[in-house]
Each structure stands twice: as structure tokens, then as C-alpha cells.
CSV table of C-alpha atoms and ligand atoms in Angstrom, one decimal:
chain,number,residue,atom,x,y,z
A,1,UNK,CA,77.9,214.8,87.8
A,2,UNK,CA,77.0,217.1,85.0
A,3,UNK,CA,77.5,216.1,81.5
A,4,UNK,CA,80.9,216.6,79.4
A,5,UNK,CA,81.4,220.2,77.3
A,6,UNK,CA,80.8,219.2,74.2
A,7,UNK,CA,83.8,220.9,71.9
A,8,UNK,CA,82.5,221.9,68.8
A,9,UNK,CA,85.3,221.4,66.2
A,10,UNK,CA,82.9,222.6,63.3
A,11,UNK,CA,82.1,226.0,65.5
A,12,UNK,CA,86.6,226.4,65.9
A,13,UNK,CA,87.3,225.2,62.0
A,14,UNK,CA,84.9,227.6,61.6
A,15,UNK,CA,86.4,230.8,62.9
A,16,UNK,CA,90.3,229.3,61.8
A,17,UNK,CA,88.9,229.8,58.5
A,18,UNK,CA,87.5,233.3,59.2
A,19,UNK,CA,90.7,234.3,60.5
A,20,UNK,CA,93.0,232.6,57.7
A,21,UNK,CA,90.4,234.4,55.0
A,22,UNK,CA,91.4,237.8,56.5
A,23,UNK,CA,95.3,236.9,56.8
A,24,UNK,CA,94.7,235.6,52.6
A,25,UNK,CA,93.6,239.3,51.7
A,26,UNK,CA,96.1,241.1,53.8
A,27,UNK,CA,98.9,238.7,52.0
A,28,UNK,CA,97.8,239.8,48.6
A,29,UNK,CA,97.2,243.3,49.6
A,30,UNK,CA,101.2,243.6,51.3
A,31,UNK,CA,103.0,241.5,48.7
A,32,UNK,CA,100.4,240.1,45.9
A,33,UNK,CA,100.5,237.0,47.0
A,34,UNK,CA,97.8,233.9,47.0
A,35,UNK,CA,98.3,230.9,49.0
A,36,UNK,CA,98.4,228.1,46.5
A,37,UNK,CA,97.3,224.7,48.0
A,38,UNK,CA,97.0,221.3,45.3
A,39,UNK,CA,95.6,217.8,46.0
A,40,UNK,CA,96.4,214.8,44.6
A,41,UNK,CA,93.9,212.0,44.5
A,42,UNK,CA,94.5,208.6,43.0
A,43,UNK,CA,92.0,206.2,42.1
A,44,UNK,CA,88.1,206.6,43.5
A,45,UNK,CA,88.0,205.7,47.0
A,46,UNK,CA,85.0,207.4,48.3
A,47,UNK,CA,85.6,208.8,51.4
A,48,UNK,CA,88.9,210.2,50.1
A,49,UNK,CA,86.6,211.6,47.2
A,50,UNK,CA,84.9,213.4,50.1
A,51,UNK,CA,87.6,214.5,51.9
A,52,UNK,CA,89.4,216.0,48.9
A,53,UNK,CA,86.3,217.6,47.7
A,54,UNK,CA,85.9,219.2,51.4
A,55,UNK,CA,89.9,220.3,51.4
A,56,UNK,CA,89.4,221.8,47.8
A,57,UNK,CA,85.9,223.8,49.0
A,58,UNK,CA,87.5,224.9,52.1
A,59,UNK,CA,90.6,226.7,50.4
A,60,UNK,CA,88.5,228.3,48.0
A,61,UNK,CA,86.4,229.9,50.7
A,62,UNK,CA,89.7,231.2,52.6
A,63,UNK,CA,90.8,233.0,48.7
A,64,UNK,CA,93.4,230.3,48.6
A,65,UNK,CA,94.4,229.1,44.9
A,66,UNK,CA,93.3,225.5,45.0
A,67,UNK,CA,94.4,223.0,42.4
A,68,UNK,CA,93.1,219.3,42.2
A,69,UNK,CA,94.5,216.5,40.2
A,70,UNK,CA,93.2,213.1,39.9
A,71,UNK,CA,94.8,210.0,38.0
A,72,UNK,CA,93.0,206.5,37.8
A,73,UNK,CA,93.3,204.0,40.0
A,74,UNK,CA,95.7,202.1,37.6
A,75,UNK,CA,98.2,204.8,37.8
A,76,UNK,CA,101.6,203.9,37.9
A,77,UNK,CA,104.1,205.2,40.4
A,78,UNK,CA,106.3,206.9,38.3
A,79,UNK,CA,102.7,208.9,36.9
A,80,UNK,CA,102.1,209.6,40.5
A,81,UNK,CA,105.6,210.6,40.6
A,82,UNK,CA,105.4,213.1,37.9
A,83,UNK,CA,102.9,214.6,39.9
A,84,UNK,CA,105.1,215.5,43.1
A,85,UNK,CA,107.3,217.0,40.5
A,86,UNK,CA,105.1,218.9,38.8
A,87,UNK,CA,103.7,220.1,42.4
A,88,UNK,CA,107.4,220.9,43.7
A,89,UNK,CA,108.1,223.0,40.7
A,90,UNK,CA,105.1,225.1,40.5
A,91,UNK,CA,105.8,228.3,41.9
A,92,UNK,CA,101.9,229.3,42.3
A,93,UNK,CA,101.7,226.1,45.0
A,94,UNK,CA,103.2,226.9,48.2
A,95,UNK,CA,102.0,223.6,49.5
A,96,UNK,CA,100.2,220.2,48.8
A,97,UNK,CA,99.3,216.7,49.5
A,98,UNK,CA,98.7,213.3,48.3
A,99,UNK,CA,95.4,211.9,49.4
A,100,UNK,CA,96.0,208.6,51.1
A,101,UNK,CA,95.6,205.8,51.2
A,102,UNK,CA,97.3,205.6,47.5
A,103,UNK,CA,96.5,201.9,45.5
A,104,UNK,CA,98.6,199.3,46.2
A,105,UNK,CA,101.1,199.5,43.4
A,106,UNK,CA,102.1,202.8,44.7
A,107,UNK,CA,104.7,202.7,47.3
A,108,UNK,CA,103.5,205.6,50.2
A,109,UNK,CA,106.9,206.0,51.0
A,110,UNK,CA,108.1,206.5,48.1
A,111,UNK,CA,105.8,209.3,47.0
A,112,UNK,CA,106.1,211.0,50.3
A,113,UNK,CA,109.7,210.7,50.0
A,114,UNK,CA,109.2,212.8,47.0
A,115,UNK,CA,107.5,215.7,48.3
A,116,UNK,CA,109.2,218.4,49.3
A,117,UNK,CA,109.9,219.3,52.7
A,118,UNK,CA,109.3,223.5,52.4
A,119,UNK,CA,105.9,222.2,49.9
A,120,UNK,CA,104.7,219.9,52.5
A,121,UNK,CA,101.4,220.6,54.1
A,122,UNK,CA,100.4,217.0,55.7
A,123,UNK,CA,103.9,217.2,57.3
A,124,UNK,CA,104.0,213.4,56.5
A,125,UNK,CA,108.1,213.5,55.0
A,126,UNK,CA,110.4,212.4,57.4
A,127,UNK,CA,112.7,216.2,57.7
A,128,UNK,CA,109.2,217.6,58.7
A,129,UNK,CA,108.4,214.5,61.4
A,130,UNK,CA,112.4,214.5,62.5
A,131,UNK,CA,111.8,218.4,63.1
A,132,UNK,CA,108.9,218.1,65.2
A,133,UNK,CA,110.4,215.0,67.0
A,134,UNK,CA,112.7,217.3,68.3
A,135,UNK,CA,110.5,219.9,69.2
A,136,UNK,CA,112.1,222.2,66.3
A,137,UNK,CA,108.8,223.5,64.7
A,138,UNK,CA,108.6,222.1,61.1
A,139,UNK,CA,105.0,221.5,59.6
A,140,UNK,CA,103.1,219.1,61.9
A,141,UNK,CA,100.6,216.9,60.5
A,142,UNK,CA,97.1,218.8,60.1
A,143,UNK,CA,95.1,216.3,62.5
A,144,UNK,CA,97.2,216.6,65.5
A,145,UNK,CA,97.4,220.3,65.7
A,146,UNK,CA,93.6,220.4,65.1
A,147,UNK,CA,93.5,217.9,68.6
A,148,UNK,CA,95.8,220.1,70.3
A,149,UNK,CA,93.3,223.3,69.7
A,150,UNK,CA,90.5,221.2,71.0
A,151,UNK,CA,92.3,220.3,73.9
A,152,UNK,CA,93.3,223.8,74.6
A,153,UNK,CA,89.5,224.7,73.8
A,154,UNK,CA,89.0,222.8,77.3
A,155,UNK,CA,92.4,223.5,78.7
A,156,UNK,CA,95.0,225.8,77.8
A,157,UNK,CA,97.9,225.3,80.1
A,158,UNK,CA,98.3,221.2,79.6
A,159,UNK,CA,101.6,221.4,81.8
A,160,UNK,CA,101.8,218.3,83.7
A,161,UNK,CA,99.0,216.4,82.8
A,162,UNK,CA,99.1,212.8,82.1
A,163,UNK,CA,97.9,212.1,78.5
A,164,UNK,CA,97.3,208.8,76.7
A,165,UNK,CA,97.0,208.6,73.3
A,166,UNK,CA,95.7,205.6,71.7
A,167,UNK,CA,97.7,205.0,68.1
A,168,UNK,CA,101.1,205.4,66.9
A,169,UNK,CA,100.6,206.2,62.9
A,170,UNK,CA,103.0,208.7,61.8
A,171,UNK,CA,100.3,210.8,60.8
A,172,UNK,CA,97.8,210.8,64.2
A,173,UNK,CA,99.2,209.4,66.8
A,174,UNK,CA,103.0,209.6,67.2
A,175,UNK,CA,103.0,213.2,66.1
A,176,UNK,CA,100.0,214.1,68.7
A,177,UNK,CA,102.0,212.6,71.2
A,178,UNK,CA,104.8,215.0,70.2
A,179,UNK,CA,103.2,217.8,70.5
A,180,UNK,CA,101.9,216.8,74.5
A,181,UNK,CA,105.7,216.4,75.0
A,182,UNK,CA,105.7,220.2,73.6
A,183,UNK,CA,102.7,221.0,76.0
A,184,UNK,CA,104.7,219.3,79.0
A,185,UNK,CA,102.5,216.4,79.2
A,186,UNK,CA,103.5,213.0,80.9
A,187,UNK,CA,102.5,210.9,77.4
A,188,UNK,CA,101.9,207.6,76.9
A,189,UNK,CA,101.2,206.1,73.4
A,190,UNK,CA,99.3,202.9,73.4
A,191,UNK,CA,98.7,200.4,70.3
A,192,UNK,CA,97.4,197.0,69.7
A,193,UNK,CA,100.0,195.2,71.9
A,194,UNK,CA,99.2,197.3,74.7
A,195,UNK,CA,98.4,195.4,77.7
A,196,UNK,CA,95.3,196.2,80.5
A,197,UNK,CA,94.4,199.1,78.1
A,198,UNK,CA,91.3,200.1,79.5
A,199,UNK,CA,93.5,200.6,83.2
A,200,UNK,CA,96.4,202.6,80.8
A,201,UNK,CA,93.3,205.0,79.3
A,202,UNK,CA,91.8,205.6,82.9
A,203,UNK,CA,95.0,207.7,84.2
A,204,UNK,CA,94.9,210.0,81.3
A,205,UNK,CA,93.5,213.7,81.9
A,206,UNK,CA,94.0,214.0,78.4
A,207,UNK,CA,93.0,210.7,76.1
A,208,UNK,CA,93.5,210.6,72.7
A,209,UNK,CA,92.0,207.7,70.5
A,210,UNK,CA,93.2,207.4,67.2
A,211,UNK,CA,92.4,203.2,66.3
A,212,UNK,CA,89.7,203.1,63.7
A,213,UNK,CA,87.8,200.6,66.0
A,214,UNK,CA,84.1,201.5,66.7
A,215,UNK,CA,82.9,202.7,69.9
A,216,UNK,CA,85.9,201.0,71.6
A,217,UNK,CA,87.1,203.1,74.0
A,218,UNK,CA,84.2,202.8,76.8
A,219,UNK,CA,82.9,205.1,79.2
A,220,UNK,CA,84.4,203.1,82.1
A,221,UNK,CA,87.7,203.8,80.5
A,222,UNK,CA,87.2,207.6,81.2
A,223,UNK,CA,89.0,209.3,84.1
A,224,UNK,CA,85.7,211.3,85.6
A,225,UNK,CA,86.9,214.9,84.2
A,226,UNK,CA,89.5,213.8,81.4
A,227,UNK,CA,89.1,215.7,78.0
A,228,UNK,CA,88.5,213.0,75.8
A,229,UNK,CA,89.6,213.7,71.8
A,230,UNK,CA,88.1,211.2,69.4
A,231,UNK,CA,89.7,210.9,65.8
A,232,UNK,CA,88.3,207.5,65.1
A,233,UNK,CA,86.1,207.7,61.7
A,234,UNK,CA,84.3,204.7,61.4
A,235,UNK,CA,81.2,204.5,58.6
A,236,UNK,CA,78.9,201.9,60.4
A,237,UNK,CA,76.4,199.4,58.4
A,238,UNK,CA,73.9,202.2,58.2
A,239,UNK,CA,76.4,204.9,56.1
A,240,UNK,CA,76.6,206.9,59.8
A,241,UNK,CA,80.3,208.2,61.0
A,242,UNK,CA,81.2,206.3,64.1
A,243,UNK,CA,84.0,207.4,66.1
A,244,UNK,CA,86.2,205.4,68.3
A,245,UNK,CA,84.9,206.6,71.7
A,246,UNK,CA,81.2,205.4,72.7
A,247,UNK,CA,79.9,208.9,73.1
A,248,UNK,CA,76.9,208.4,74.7
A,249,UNK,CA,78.6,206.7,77.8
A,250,UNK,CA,81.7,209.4,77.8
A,251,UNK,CA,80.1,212.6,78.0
A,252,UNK,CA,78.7,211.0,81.5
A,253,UNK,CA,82.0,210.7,82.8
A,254,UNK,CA,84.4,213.4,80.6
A,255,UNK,CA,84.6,216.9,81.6
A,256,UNK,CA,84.9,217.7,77.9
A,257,UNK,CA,84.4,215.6,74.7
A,258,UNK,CA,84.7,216.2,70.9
A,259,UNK,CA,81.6,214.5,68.8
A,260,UNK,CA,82.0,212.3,65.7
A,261,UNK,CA,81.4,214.4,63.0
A,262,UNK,CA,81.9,217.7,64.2
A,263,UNK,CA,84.9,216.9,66.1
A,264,UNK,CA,88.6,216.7,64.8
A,265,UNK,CA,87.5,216.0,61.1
A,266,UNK,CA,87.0,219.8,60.5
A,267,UNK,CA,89.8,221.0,62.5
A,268,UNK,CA,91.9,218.9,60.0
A,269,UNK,CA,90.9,221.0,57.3
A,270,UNK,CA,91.3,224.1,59.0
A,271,UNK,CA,94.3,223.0,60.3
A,272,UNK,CA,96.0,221.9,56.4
A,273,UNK,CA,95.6,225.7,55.6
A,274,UNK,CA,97.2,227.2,58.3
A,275,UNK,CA,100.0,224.5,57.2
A,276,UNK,CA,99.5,225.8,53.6
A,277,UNK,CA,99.4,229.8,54.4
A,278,UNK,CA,102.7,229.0,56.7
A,279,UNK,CA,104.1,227.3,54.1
A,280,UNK,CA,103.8,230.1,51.4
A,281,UNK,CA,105.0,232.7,54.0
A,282,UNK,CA,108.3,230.9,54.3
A,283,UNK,CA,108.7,230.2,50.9
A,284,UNK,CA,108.3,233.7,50.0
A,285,UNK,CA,110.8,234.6,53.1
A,286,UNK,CA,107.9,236.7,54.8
A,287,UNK,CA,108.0,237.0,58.5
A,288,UNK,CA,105.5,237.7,61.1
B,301,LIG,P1,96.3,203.6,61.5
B,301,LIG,O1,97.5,204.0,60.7
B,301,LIG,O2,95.5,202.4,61.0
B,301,LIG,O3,96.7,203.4,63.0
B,301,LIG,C1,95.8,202.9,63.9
B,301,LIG,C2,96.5,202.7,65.3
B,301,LIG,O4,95.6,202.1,66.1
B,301,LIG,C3,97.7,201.8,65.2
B,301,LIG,O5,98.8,202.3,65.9
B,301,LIG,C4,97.3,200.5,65.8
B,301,LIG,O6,98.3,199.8,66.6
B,301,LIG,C5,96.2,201.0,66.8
B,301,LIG,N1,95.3,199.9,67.1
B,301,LIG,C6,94.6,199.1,66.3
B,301,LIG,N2,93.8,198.3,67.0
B,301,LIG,C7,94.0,198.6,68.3
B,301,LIG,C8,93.5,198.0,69.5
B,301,LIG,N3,92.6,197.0,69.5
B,301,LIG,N4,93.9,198.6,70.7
B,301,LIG,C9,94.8,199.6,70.7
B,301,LIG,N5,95.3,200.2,69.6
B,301,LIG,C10,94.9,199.6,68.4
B,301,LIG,O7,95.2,204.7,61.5
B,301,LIG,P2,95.4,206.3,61.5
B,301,LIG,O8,95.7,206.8,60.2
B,301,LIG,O9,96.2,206.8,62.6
B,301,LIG,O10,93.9,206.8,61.8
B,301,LIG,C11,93.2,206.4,63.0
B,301,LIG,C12,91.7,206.7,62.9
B,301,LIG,O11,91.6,208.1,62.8
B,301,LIG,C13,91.0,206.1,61.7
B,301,LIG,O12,89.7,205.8,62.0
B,301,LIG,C14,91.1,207.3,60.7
B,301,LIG,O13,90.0,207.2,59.7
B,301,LIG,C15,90.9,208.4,61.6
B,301,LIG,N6,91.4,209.7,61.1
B,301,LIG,C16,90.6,210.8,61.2
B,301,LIG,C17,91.1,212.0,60.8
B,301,LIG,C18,90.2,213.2,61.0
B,301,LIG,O14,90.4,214.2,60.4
B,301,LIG,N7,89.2,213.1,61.8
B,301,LIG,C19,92.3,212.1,60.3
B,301,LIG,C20,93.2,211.0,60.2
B,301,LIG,C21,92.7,209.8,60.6
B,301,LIG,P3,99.5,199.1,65.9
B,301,LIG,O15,100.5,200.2,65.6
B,301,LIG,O16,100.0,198.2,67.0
B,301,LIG,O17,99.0,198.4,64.7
């Protein structure tokens, strides 16, 4: 059997971004216009140092107005707070985020609670989650609309097919498993109580993992022909990203396979300003 098609989330953030940059300079020549996009980051975490230095360097290059704040680590909730506020009220951001995960004196909830829905680009608060739990569009979380283009890089009618997605965060898993419901799918979430879950991930066509484990998901766990999405970012002892499907084994059995990096991390990205550009279109009552 020949080797799994690599899909090259890098090469399709890539021409997103190409796309969105043309859309950017249409908005502003129609209606003068710029997609404003802010970050929030709190503390010094490193990787999300990366990440919201790779979000801010990505809107910039689609002509988007980017705007990052930081606060200390010691930063009290009602600072972080303030922030939201400040973020809701500014007419020149059409949408934003706060870079989890926040330190522990700040309550997640809370500050997601705060954002609003027509402002919110992760599609993390719970109008934008109950929308798309119903099928009824609102923003859906960056990094399951980035899997579902990789999927439909390999596939695009998905009607049908049994998927299994490994994960049930409200930011990966369950809301990827919502849109395979969209797609007509036959979904099944898995999680750490999940019993025999090696048998559970062979009948998937489509199999998502979404854990955080290292290499756990094996190549005998592959369906021979499956498209196999990997969002797992582990950093292993020597600073390498390590996804949560051993790649190496997969691509022998996987009819298509997204590599760790270069796989779902960029579509993220590319996926937050499509979010972001939707975002200001509604806001500023623009269709089409
Ligand atoms: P999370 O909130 O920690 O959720 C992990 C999920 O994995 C949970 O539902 C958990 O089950 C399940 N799990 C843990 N151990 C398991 C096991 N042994 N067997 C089966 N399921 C198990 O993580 P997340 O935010 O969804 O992120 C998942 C991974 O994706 C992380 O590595 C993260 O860094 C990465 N990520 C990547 C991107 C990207 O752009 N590439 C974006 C977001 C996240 P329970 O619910 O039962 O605890």
C-alpha cells in the first residue's frame, strides 16, 4: 500500500491568507474599512508567547489592524476584566481573544463570559457554542474549522462517513464533532473514560485526535485509508513539537495525514481571521 497524502496545512493557511489579504483591500476600497483583530495575553507562558506573536504577524500580513495587550502574570481578574471591556467598546476591533490558558487566579469562565458574542473570534462564549450546537452558524472555534478544511483537502463530500474524534474540550473536540454532524458524519467523541479505544479509532474514516498525549494514537489504530487529523501539540524532552498520532507508523496505513508542525497549527491562524474579517463584516451590517 502506498504511503498517506501528506496535507500540508502550512501550503492551505498559506493561500487562506492570500485570499483574506485581497478580501482586506477590497473592504477598505468599498466601505473604508480595516479588520481590527486584538490579543490579550496574561502572564509569560512561552508557547502562548509564540502563538500570540504568530496570530499578531499573521494579521498584519493580511492588512488587518492588529492590537496586542499584555498584563503580568499577577494580574487580577477584574484588570483582565477591564480588558474585555476595553476590547468590546472599541469600535476599531471587530474581533478578539484571550490567550489561554489564563493564571490561576483568573477564572476562564468568567472572562469568556465577558467577551462579547458579535466581538468573538475563538467562538469560545457559550451564545457562539449554543449556535453552532444547533447547527445555526455563529463563530466556530478557529481550530475545528481549520480540521474541517484539511479534511475536505482529502475529501470534500464527508456525507456518511464514520468519524471519531478523540477529545471533548469546548474548544477542539466537541465543536469539531459539531461540525461532522454539519458534514453528515456518523460521530463519535471519545475521552479518557473511553473504553477499547484503540477498537473505537479503527472504524473511523475520519479520526480526529485532540488529547495532548504524545504519539498515542498508533498506527494499528488506523483504518487502512482513514484521513487522520492530528491537533495534539506536544514539546518533547528535546524542544521538538510532537503530535498526538505516531506519524511515522500512520502515513503506512492512512490514506491522508496532517504532520505536526505544519498541520492544524497554521490553519488555526488562518482560520482566527476569517473569524475576525466575518466578524467585522457583520458588525458593520455588510453582506456578501
Ligand atoms: P484539553 O482541554 O486538555 O482536552 C483534552 C481531551 O483529551 C479531554 O477531553 C480528555 O478527556 C482527552 N484525553 C486525555 N487523556 C486521554 C486518553 N488517555 N485517552 C483518550 N482521551 C484522553 O485539550 P485541548 O485544548 O482540547 O487540546 C488538545 C491538544 O490539542 C493539546 O495538545 C493542545 O495543545 C492541542 N491544540 C492544538 C491547536 C493547534 O492549533 N494545533 C489548537 C488547540 C489545541 P476528558 O475530557 O475525559 O478529560
Amino acid at each position: 500500500m502506498s504511503e498517506a497524502r501528506i496535507l500540508d496545512g502550512k501550503a492551505l493557511a498559506a493561500s487562506v491568507r492570500v485570499k483574506l489579504a485581497g478580501q482586506v483591500v477590497e473592504l477598505k476600497a468599498k466601505h473604508g474599512i480595516s479588520p481590527g483583530i486584538a490579543v490579550l495575553l496574561v502572564g509569560e507562558d512561552p508557547a502562548s508567547q509564540v502563538y500570540v506573536r504568530a496570530k499578531g504577524k499573521a494579521a498584519a500580513e493580511v492588512g488587518f489592524h492588529a492590537v496586542e495587550r499584555r498584563l503580568p502574570a499577577t494580574a487580577r481578574e477584574r484588570e483582565v476584566l477591564q480588558v474585555v471591556d476595553d476590547f468590546n467598546n472599541d469600535p476599531k476591533i471587530h474581533g478578539f481573544l484571550v490567550q489561554l490558558p489564563l493564571p490561576k487566579q483568573v477564572d476562564p469562565q468568567r472572562v469568556i463570559d465577558a467577551i462579547d458574542p458579535s466581538k468573538d473570534a475563538d467562538g469560545f462564549h457559550v451564545v457562539n457554542a449554543g449556535l453552532g450546537a444547533q447547527g445555526r452558524g455563529g463563530v466556530a472555534p478557529a481550530t475545528p474549522r481549520g480540521v474541517l478544511e484539511l479534511i475536505k483537502l482529502a475529501r470534500s463530500d464527508l456525507g456518511g462517513l464514520e468519524a471519531v474524534v478523540i477529545g471533548r474540550s469546548i474548544s477542539v473536540g466537541r465543536p469539531t464533532a459539531q461540525l461532522l454532524i454539519g458534514e453528515n458524519c456518523t460521530v463519535t467523541i471519545a475521552h479518557s473514560r473511553t473504553r477499547k479505544l484503540a477498537d473505537v479509532a479503527r472504524r473511523a474514516d475520519i479520526l480526529v485526535a485532540a488529547v495532548g498525549r504524545a504519539e498515542m494514537v498508533r498506527g494499528d489504530w488506523i483504518k487502512p485509508g482513514a484521513i487522520v487529523i492530528d491537533v495534539g501539540i506536544t514539546r518533547g524532552a528535546d524542544n521538538k513539537l510532537v503530535g498526538d498520532v505516531a506519524f511515522d507508523e500512520a502515513k503506512q496505513i492512512a490514506g491522508a495525514i496532517t504532520p505536526v508542525p505544519g498541520g492544524v497549527g497554521p490553519m488555526t491562524i488562518a482560520c482566527l481571521l476569517q473569524n475576525t474579517f466575518a466578524l467585522c463584516k457583520n458588525l458593520h451590517g455588510i453582506v456578501g
